[in-house]
Short mmCIF file of C-alpha atoms and ligand atoms in Angstrom, two decimals:
data_model
loop_
_atom_site.label_atom_id
_atom_site.label_comp_id
_atom_site.label_asym_id
_atom_site.label_seq_id
_atom_site.Cartn_x
_atom_site.Cartn_y
_atom_site.Cartn_z
CA MET A 2 0.00 0.00 0.00
CA ARG A 3 1.09 3.52 -0.76
CA ASN A 4 1.86 5.31 2.49
CA THR A 5 -0.82 7.77 3.39
CA GLN A 6 1.06 11.01 3.71
CA GLN A 7 0.56 14.48 2.44
CA ASP A 8 4.19 15.13 1.67
CA LEU A 9 3.90 16.82 -1.70
CA LEU A 10 7.43 15.72 -2.67
CA GLY A 11 5.94 12.26 -3.20
CA TYR A 12 2.99 13.34 -5.37
CA THR A 13 3.03 12.34 -9.03
CA ARG A 14 1.56 14.76 -11.54
CA PRO A 15 -1.84 12.95 -11.74
CA GLU A 16 -2.04 12.71 -7.94
CA LEU A 17 -1.34 16.39 -7.56
CA GLU A 18 -3.94 17.21 -10.22
CA SER A 19 -6.61 15.30 -8.29
CA LEU A 20 -5.60 16.95 -5.05
CA LEU A 21 -5.98 20.35 -6.72
CA VAL A 22 -9.41 19.41 -8.03
CA GLU A 23 -10.43 18.31 -4.53
CA LEU A 24 -9.34 21.72 -3.31
CA GLY A 25 -11.56 23.38 -5.93
CA GLU A 26 -8.63 24.43 -8.14
CA LYS A 27 -7.81 23.86 -11.80
CA PRO A 28 -5.71 20.73 -12.35
CA TRP A 29 -3.20 22.54 -14.58
CA ARG A 30 -1.91 24.39 -11.54
CA ALA A 31 0.03 21.20 -10.90
CA VAL A 32 2.58 22.48 -13.43
CA GLN A 33 3.41 25.47 -11.25
CA VAL A 34 3.46 23.49 -8.03
CA LEU A 35 5.73 20.75 -9.43
CA LYS A 36 8.20 23.33 -10.70
CA TRP A 37 8.31 24.92 -7.26
CA LEU A 38 8.91 21.56 -5.63
CA HIS A 39 11.46 20.00 -7.96
CA HIS A 40 13.07 22.80 -9.99
CA ARG A 41 13.15 25.63 -7.48
CA PHE A 42 13.33 23.42 -4.39
CA ALA A 43 10.72 25.33 -2.39
CA THR A 44 10.68 24.46 1.29
CA ASP A 45 7.55 26.39 2.20
CA PHE A 46 4.24 27.00 0.40
CA GLU A 47 4.63 30.73 1.01
CA GLU A 48 7.46 30.77 -1.54
CA MET A 49 5.01 29.78 -4.29
CA THR A 50 4.21 33.36 -5.20
CA ASP A 51 2.48 32.61 -8.51
CA ILE A 52 -0.29 30.59 -6.87
CA SER A 53 -3.11 32.20 -4.94
CA LYS A 54 -2.92 32.96 -1.24
CA VAL A 55 -6.03 30.82 -0.75
CA LEU A 56 -4.37 27.78 -2.31
CA ARG A 57 -1.15 28.36 -0.39
CA SER A 58 -3.09 28.40 2.83
CA SER A 59 -5.10 25.27 1.94
CA PHE A 60 -1.85 23.49 1.19
CA SER A 61 -0.40 24.54 4.54
CA GLU A 62 -3.41 23.02 6.28
CA ILE A 63 -3.37 19.62 4.63
CA ALA A 64 0.09 19.09 3.22
CA GLU A 65 3.78 19.62 3.79
CA ILE A 66 7.08 19.68 1.95
CA HIS A 67 9.27 17.30 3.86
CA GLU A 68 12.81 17.14 2.55
CA PRO A 69 14.58 14.46 4.61
CA GLU A 70 17.33 15.62 6.93
CA VAL A 71 20.95 14.92 5.97
CA LEU A 72 22.76 13.52 9.00
CA LEU A 73 26.18 13.18 7.39
CA GLU A 74 27.81 13.86 4.04
CA GLN A 75 31.14 12.31 3.07
CA GLN A 76 33.33 12.64 0.00
CA SER A 77 35.75 10.00 -1.23
CA ALA A 78 39.18 10.69 -2.74
CA ASP A 79 37.74 9.57 -6.11
CA GLY A 80 34.87 12.09 -6.01
CA THR A 81 32.20 9.62 -4.88
CA ARG A 82 29.89 11.11 -2.28
CA LYS A 83 27.77 9.45 0.33
CA TRP A 84 24.96 10.88 2.39
CA LEU A 85 23.33 9.49 5.50
CA ILE A 86 19.69 10.49 5.40
CA LYS A 87 17.17 10.38 8.20
CA SER A 88 13.92 8.58 7.63
CA ARG A 89 10.69 9.52 9.37
CA SER A 90 10.51 6.02 10.72
CA GLY A 91 13.48 6.76 12.98
CA GLY A 92 16.22 4.91 11.09
CA ALA A 93 18.56 6.27 8.46
CA VAL A 94 19.51 5.24 4.93
CA GLU A 95 22.50 5.85 2.73
CA MET A 96 22.64 7.31 -0.76
CA VAL A 97 25.69 7.46 -3.03
CA PHE A 98 26.65 9.67 -6.00
CA ILE A 99 29.19 8.30 -8.46
CA PRO A 100 30.61 10.87 -10.89
CA GLU A 101 32.06 9.73 -14.20
CA GLU A 102 33.30 11.70 -17.17
CA ASN A 103 30.03 11.94 -19.04
CA ARG A 104 27.49 10.98 -16.47
CA GLY A 105 26.64 11.04 -12.82
CA THR A 106 24.83 8.14 -11.17
CA LEU A 107 22.83 8.46 -7.99
CA CYS A 108 22.28 5.24 -6.09
CA VAL A 109 19.17 5.64 -3.93
CA SER A 110 17.69 3.56 -1.11
CA SER A 111 14.10 2.35 -1.02
CA GLN A 112 13.87 0.85 2.47
CA VAL A 113 15.48 1.21 5.88
CA GLY A 114 17.32 -2.10 5.94
CA CYS A 115 16.22 -5.09 3.88
CA ALA A 116 14.19 -8.21 4.60
CA LEU A 117 15.81 -10.49 2.06
CA ASP A 118 19.05 -11.43 3.83
CA CYS A 119 21.27 -12.23 0.83
CA SER A 120 24.29 -13.92 2.34
CA PHE A 121 26.95 -11.50 1.01
CA CYS A 122 25.18 -8.16 1.55
CA SER A 123 25.78 -5.99 4.59
CA THR A 124 22.42 -4.22 4.24
CA GLY A 125 20.71 -7.61 4.59
CA LYS A 126 22.63 -8.26 7.80
CA GLN A 127 21.04 -5.13 9.26
CA GLY A 128 17.55 -6.59 9.07
CA PHE A 129 14.46 -4.74 7.95
CA ASN A 130 13.00 -1.71 9.65
CA SER A 131 10.59 0.12 7.34
CA ASP A 132 9.68 1.31 3.86
CA LEU A 133 10.65 4.79 2.73
CA THR A 134 7.78 6.97 1.53
CA ALA A 135 7.67 8.19 -2.08
CA GLY A 136 8.61 11.64 -0.79
CA GLU A 137 11.63 10.23 1.05
CA ILE A 138 12.82 8.51 -2.12
CA VAL A 139 12.33 11.57 -4.34
CA GLY A 140 13.77 13.64 -1.49
CA GLN A 141 17.10 11.81 -1.93
CA LEU A 142 17.33 12.98 -5.55
CA ARG A 143 16.29 16.49 -4.59
CA ILE A 144 19.01 16.66 -1.94
CA ALA A 145 21.65 15.40 -4.38
CA VAL A 146 20.63 17.71 -7.24
CA LYS A 147 20.66 20.70 -4.90
CA SER A 148 23.95 19.93 -3.27
CA LEU A 149 25.77 18.88 -6.45
CA ALA A 150 24.81 21.96 -8.47
CA ALA A 151 27.34 23.98 -6.52
CA ALA A 152 30.07 21.33 -6.88
CA TYR A 153 29.68 21.07 -10.67
CA PRO A 154 28.79 24.60 -11.82
CA ASP A 155 29.69 23.90 -15.47
CA ARG A 156 27.39 20.89 -15.86
CA ASN A 157 23.86 21.53 -16.85
CA ARG A 158 22.70 18.19 -15.44
CA VAL A 159 24.82 16.56 -12.74
CA VAL A 160 22.66 13.53 -11.89
CA THR A 161 22.01 11.83 -15.25
CA ASN A 162 21.17 8.33 -13.94
CA VAL A 163 19.31 6.98 -10.93
CA VAL A 164 19.69 3.38 -9.81
CA PHE A 165 17.68 1.73 -7.02
CA MET A 166 20.74 -0.11 -5.80
CA GLY A 167 21.06 1.40 -2.37
CA MET A 168 19.47 -0.12 0.72
CA GLY A 169 16.32 -2.18 0.42
CA GLU A 170 14.40 -4.24 -2.09
CA PRO A 171 12.52 -1.75 -4.28
CA LEU A 172 9.86 -4.19 -5.46
CA LEU A 173 8.83 -4.87 -1.86
CA ASN A 174 8.02 -1.17 -1.54
CA PHE A 175 6.28 -1.18 -4.87
CA ASP A 176 3.84 1.74 -4.77
CA ASN A 177 6.25 4.23 -3.26
CA VAL A 178 9.07 3.24 -5.61
CA LEU A 179 6.78 3.45 -8.63
CA ALA A 180 5.50 6.90 -7.67
CA ALA A 181 9.07 8.08 -7.05
CA THR A 182 10.28 6.85 -10.46
CA GLN A 183 7.38 8.64 -12.14
CA ILE A 184 8.36 11.92 -10.49
CA MET A 185 12.03 11.35 -11.35
CA MET A 186 11.14 10.77 -15.03
CA ASP A 187 8.60 13.59 -15.33
CA ASP A 188 9.93 16.74 -17.04
CA LEU A 189 8.23 18.75 -14.33
CA GLY A 190 10.05 16.59 -11.81
CA TYR A 191 13.67 15.73 -12.58
CA GLY A 192 13.39 14.87 -16.29
CA ILE A 193 15.58 11.77 -16.12
CA SER A 194 15.13 9.51 -19.13
CA LYS A 195 13.32 6.20 -18.63
CA ARG A 196 16.41 4.37 -19.84
CA LYS A 197 18.40 6.00 -17.06
CA VAL A 198 16.18 5.13 -14.13
CA THR A 199 16.96 1.55 -13.14
CA ILE A 200 15.04 -0.52 -10.63
CA SER A 201 17.18 -3.35 -9.30
CA THR A 202 15.60 -6.43 -7.73
CA ALA A 203 16.86 -9.55 -6.00
CA GLY A 204 14.09 -11.39 -7.86
CA VAL A 205 10.61 -10.48 -6.63
CA VAL A 206 8.90 -12.06 -9.62
CA PRO A 207 5.31 -10.85 -9.03
CA GLY A 208 6.74 -7.32 -8.65
CA ILE A 209 8.50 -7.57 -12.02
CA ARG A 210 5.30 -8.75 -13.68
CA LYS A 211 3.30 -5.95 -12.11
CA LEU A 212 5.94 -3.36 -12.95
CA ALA A 213 5.50 -3.99 -16.67
CA ASP A 214 1.91 -2.70 -16.45
CA HIS A 215 2.95 0.59 -14.90
CA THR A 216 6.32 1.79 -16.12
CA ASP A 217 8.99 1.48 -18.76
CA ALA A 218 11.90 2.25 -16.47
CA SER A 219 14.97 0.04 -16.86
CA LEU A 220 15.26 -3.19 -14.89
CA ALA A 221 18.25 -4.88 -13.27
CA ILE A 222 18.26 -8.25 -11.53
CA SER A 223 20.70 -9.44 -8.92
CA LEU A 224 21.36 -12.94 -10.21
CA HIS A 225 24.72 -13.91 -8.65
CA ALA A 226 24.44 -17.61 -9.49
CA PRO A 227 23.72 -19.61 -12.65
CA ASN A 228 21.75 -22.42 -10.97
CA ASN A 229 19.11 -22.78 -8.27
CA GLU A 230 21.21 -24.83 -5.91
CA LEU A 231 23.80 -22.09 -5.54
CA ARG A 232 21.34 -19.22 -5.80
CA ASN A 233 19.21 -20.68 -2.99
CA GLN A 234 22.20 -20.22 -0.70
CA LEU A 235 23.19 -16.73 -1.82
CA VAL A 236 19.82 -15.12 -2.50
CA PRO A 237 17.24 -16.88 -0.30
CA ILE A 238 14.23 -15.43 -2.15
CA ASN A 239 15.25 -17.80 -4.95
CA ARG A 240 13.61 -20.61 -2.98
CA LYS A 241 10.31 -18.90 -3.57
CA TYR A 242 10.99 -17.63 -7.12
CA PRO A 243 13.57 -19.84 -8.81
CA ILE A 244 15.79 -18.77 -11.71
CA GLU A 245 13.46 -20.03 -14.46
CA SER A 246 10.54 -17.96 -13.22
CA LEU A 247 12.79 -14.93 -12.69
CA LEU A 248 14.23 -15.08 -16.19
CA SER A 249 10.87 -15.61 -17.80
CA ALA A 250 9.46 -12.53 -16.01
CA CYS A 251 12.51 -10.59 -17.25
CA GLN A 252 12.01 -11.76 -20.81
CA GLU A 253 8.45 -10.58 -20.67
CA TYR A 254 9.55 -7.22 -19.23
CA ALA A 255 12.20 -6.79 -21.93
CA GLY A 256 9.59 -7.68 -24.56
CA ARG A 257 7.26 -4.99 -23.25
CA LEU A 258 10.05 -2.40 -23.34
CA GLY A 259 10.71 -3.27 -26.95
CA GLY A 260 13.38 -1.72 -29.14
CA LYS A 261 16.97 -2.28 -28.26
CA ARG A 262 16.53 -2.14 -24.51
CA THR A 263 18.14 -4.77 -22.33
CA ILE A 264 17.91 -6.04 -18.78
CA THR A 265 20.99 -5.59 -16.60
CA VAL A 266 22.14 -8.77 -14.87
CA GLU A 267 24.22 -8.14 -11.76
CA TYR A 268 26.61 -10.82 -10.64
CA THR A 269 28.71 -10.34 -7.53
CA LEU A 270 31.87 -12.43 -7.81
CA LEU A 271 32.70 -14.37 -4.64
CA GLU A 272 36.01 -16.18 -4.51
CA GLY A 273 35.65 -19.93 -4.84
CA VAL A 274 31.85 -19.71 -4.63
CA ASN A 275 30.52 -18.53 -8.01
CA ASP A 276 33.63 -17.35 -9.89
CA GLN A 277 34.82 -20.55 -11.59
CA PRO A 278 35.00 -21.06 -15.38
CA ALA A 279 32.17 -23.59 -15.14
CA HIS A 280 29.96 -20.93 -13.53
CA ALA A 281 30.68 -18.52 -16.37
CA ALA A 282 29.84 -21.19 -18.93
CA GLU A 283 26.62 -22.08 -17.13
CA LEU A 284 25.69 -18.40 -16.83
CA ALA A 285 26.19 -17.92 -20.57
CA ARG A 286 23.83 -20.85 -21.21
CA VAL A 287 21.17 -19.79 -18.78
CA LEU A 288 20.96 -16.23 -20.12
CA LYS A 289 20.85 -17.15 -23.79
CA ASP A 290 17.22 -16.08 -24.37
CA LEU A 291 17.37 -12.83 -22.43
CA PRO A 292 18.36 -9.55 -24.08
CA CYS A 293 20.78 -8.47 -21.40
CA LYS A 294 24.09 -7.02 -20.41
CA ILE A 295 26.04 -8.36 -17.48
CA ASN A 296 27.59 -6.30 -14.69
CA LEU A 297 30.22 -8.17 -12.73
CA ILE A 298 30.76 -6.79 -9.23
CA PRO A 299 33.86 -8.06 -7.42
CA PHE A 300 32.73 -8.67 -3.84
CA ASN A 301 33.17 -5.75 -1.44
CA SER A 302 33.92 -6.93 2.04
CA PHE A 303 32.41 -5.63 5.26
CA PRO A 304 33.04 -6.48 8.90
CA GLY A 305 31.95 -10.01 9.71
CA SER A 306 31.59 -11.16 6.10
CA GLU A 307 32.70 -14.68 5.31
CA TYR A 308 33.40 -14.13 1.60
CA ARG A 309 36.43 -12.87 -0.30
CA ARG A 310 36.96 -10.95 -3.51
CA PRO A 311 38.47 -13.06 -6.30
CA ALA A 312 41.91 -12.15 -7.65
CA PRO A 313 41.78 -9.75 -10.64
CA PHE A 314 42.86 -12.46 -13.10
CA ARG A 315 39.83 -14.56 -12.13
CA VAL A 316 37.53 -11.61 -12.60
CA SER A 317 38.97 -10.96 -16.09
CA ALA A 318 38.80 -14.63 -17.01
CA PHE A 319 35.13 -14.75 -15.99
CA GLN A 320 34.43 -11.61 -18.00
CA ASP A 321 36.33 -12.90 -21.07
CA ARG A 322 34.36 -16.10 -21.10
CA LEU A 323 31.08 -14.17 -21.17
CA ILE A 324 32.34 -11.83 -23.87
CA ARG A 325 33.45 -14.78 -25.98
CA ALA A 326 29.96 -16.21 -25.57
CA GLY A 327 28.60 -13.00 -27.12
CA TYR A 328 27.54 -11.01 -24.03
CA GLY A 329 28.23 -7.42 -23.12
CA ALA A 330 29.95 -7.92 -19.76
CA MET A 331 31.42 -5.09 -17.71
CA VAL A 332 33.35 -5.22 -14.47
CA ARG A 333 32.01 -2.59 -12.13
CA THR A 334 35.00 -0.80 -10.72
CA THR A 335 34.82 -0.20 -7.04
CA ARG A 336 34.26 3.42 -6.15
CA GLY A 337 34.22 5.20 -2.85
CA ASP A 338 36.03 2.39 -1.03
CA ASP A 339 37.50 4.77 1.53
CA ILE A 340 34.04 5.87 2.68
CA ASP A 341 32.37 2.42 2.48
CA ALA A 342 30.17 3.55 -0.39
CA ALA A 343 30.54 0.48 -2.60
CA CYS A 344 27.79 -2.01 -3.52
CA GLY A 345 26.64 -4.00 -0.54
CA GLN A 346 28.38 -1.77 1.98
CA LEU A 347 25.48 0.55 2.69
CA VAL A 348 24.21 0.06 6.18
CA GLY A 349 22.61 3.33 7.26
CA ASN A 350 21.15 3.01 10.69
CA VAL A 351 18.54 0.34 11.09
CA ALA A 352 17.59 0.86 14.69
CA ASP A 353 14.84 -1.68 15.10
CA ARG A 354 15.64 -4.78 13.12
CA THR A 355 12.86 -6.92 14.41
CA ASN A 356 10.58 -6.48 11.45
CA ARG A 357 12.54 -8.82 9.27
CA GLN A 358 11.12 -12.10 10.42
CA GLU A 359 7.53 -11.14 9.99
CA ARG A 360 8.11 -9.42 6.66
CA TYR A 361 10.17 -12.27 5.34
CA ARG A 362 7.54 -14.84 6.32
CA LYS A 363 5.03 -12.85 4.31
CA ILE A 364 7.16 -12.84 1.15
CA ALA A 365 8.82 -16.17 1.33
CA GLY A 366 5.83 -17.99 2.70
CA GLY A 367 7.96 -19.88 5.17
N1 LIG B 419 17.68 -5.37 -3.34
C1 LIG B 419 18.00 -4.90 -4.65
C2 LIG B 419 18.72 -3.58 -4.60
C3 LIG B 419 20.13 -3.63 -4.00
S1 LIG B 419 21.22 -3.48 -5.30
C4 LIG B 419 18.79 -5.95 -5.39
O1 LIG B 419 19.17 -6.94 -4.77
O2 LIG B 419 18.97 -5.83 -6.59
C5 LIG B 419 22.76 -3.74 -4.64
C6 LIG B 419 23.58 -4.63 -5.54
O3 LIG B 419 24.85 -4.88 -4.92
C7 LIG B 419 22.93 -5.98 -5.70
O4 LIG B 419 23.19 -6.54 -6.94
C8 LIG B 419 23.60 -6.73 -4.60
O5 LIG B 419 23.45 -8.10 -4.75
C9 LIG B 419 25.03 -6.27 -4.73
N2 LIG B 419 25.79 -6.48 -3.51
C10 LIG B 419 25.32 -6.64 -2.28
N3 LIG B 419 26.30 -6.83 -1.39
C11 LIG B 419 27.44 -6.80 -2.09
C12 LIG B 419 28.83 -6.90 -1.72
N4 LIG B 419 29.17 -7.08 -0.46
N5 LIG B 419 29.74 -6.78 -2.69
C13 LIG B 419 29.36 -6.56 -3.96
N6 LIG B 419 28.08 -6.45 -4.37
C14 LIG B 419 27.13 -6.56 -3.44
#
């Protein structure tokens, strides 16, 4: 269920139009309001000088503009930035910006913690606390756009890509994530192209199927293993939605997107676990019907983790094998190591972790 909140940062254009109609206003006023919220970063309705005093005061009675509070901002030697952002629920999440020559990628969180407990992910070890609201997800982008404008004065757009690869499983916070992506892709919001907003999932198959009816954002899956036996150990939700059902949902999604668009397959390489030549060969076989590109992520360690990162020659050998089999396969270089901003290292502050069991029982049915 979509959180019931009147934080206007989480209102899509159609939602804002209906709210305006309820308030006895013309729906097209949404254009002005959205620009105030996402282009001019208004913090108070009183700033919205081109809308009537009456509307400003109705807004103040029923709604708010709640930009989440930044608790900490860190910058890595390589330019990567990480923010710790407070959630209304009491916990905190992390968000990371990764600058590259021609693009800037913002990695946002969708939940405080995560219920899925993948064996190699530090967020999973934190347990699950709560969903972020749509406004809290959009708020992350708003904070980044605002704060990066000053750091990159010569770039007309600093954040070109958004990936839901921070904390949480986006498809288990479906309605809020969907609303947030719509605002991110709307020209009156942040105008990010649908190809450049990527929702990443550990494999919530019903969520993927439902997503296809509502959006044409890009999709990434966290596969990490080429067979069910291994994937059951690494990504426990695989016991509920095995590889075949995951890949068939992805094929359908890719078919709906049409054109030349592909699904991104993420594969974290764990030494001696899933990094052998036979795994690469099996992966190449299993993905043969999916229009995809493969992102290899050498494991990033965190305190208490039992896995190790494979030696660079193993990573290249794995990549070469996939390339020879005809796949686009990239190795994701580790960024922001010195501030623990790499994949799987985001922990935020998940104060109450007790929600995991109940939530997990609901999803995994066991
Ligand atoms: N829950 C979603 C969003 C998180 S994305 C999903 O699973 O897709 C974060 C990505 O980093 C996922 O592919 C995840 O599997 C990967 N990852 C997690 N922990 C990691 C680690 N310690 N080292 C490298 N990659 C990791």
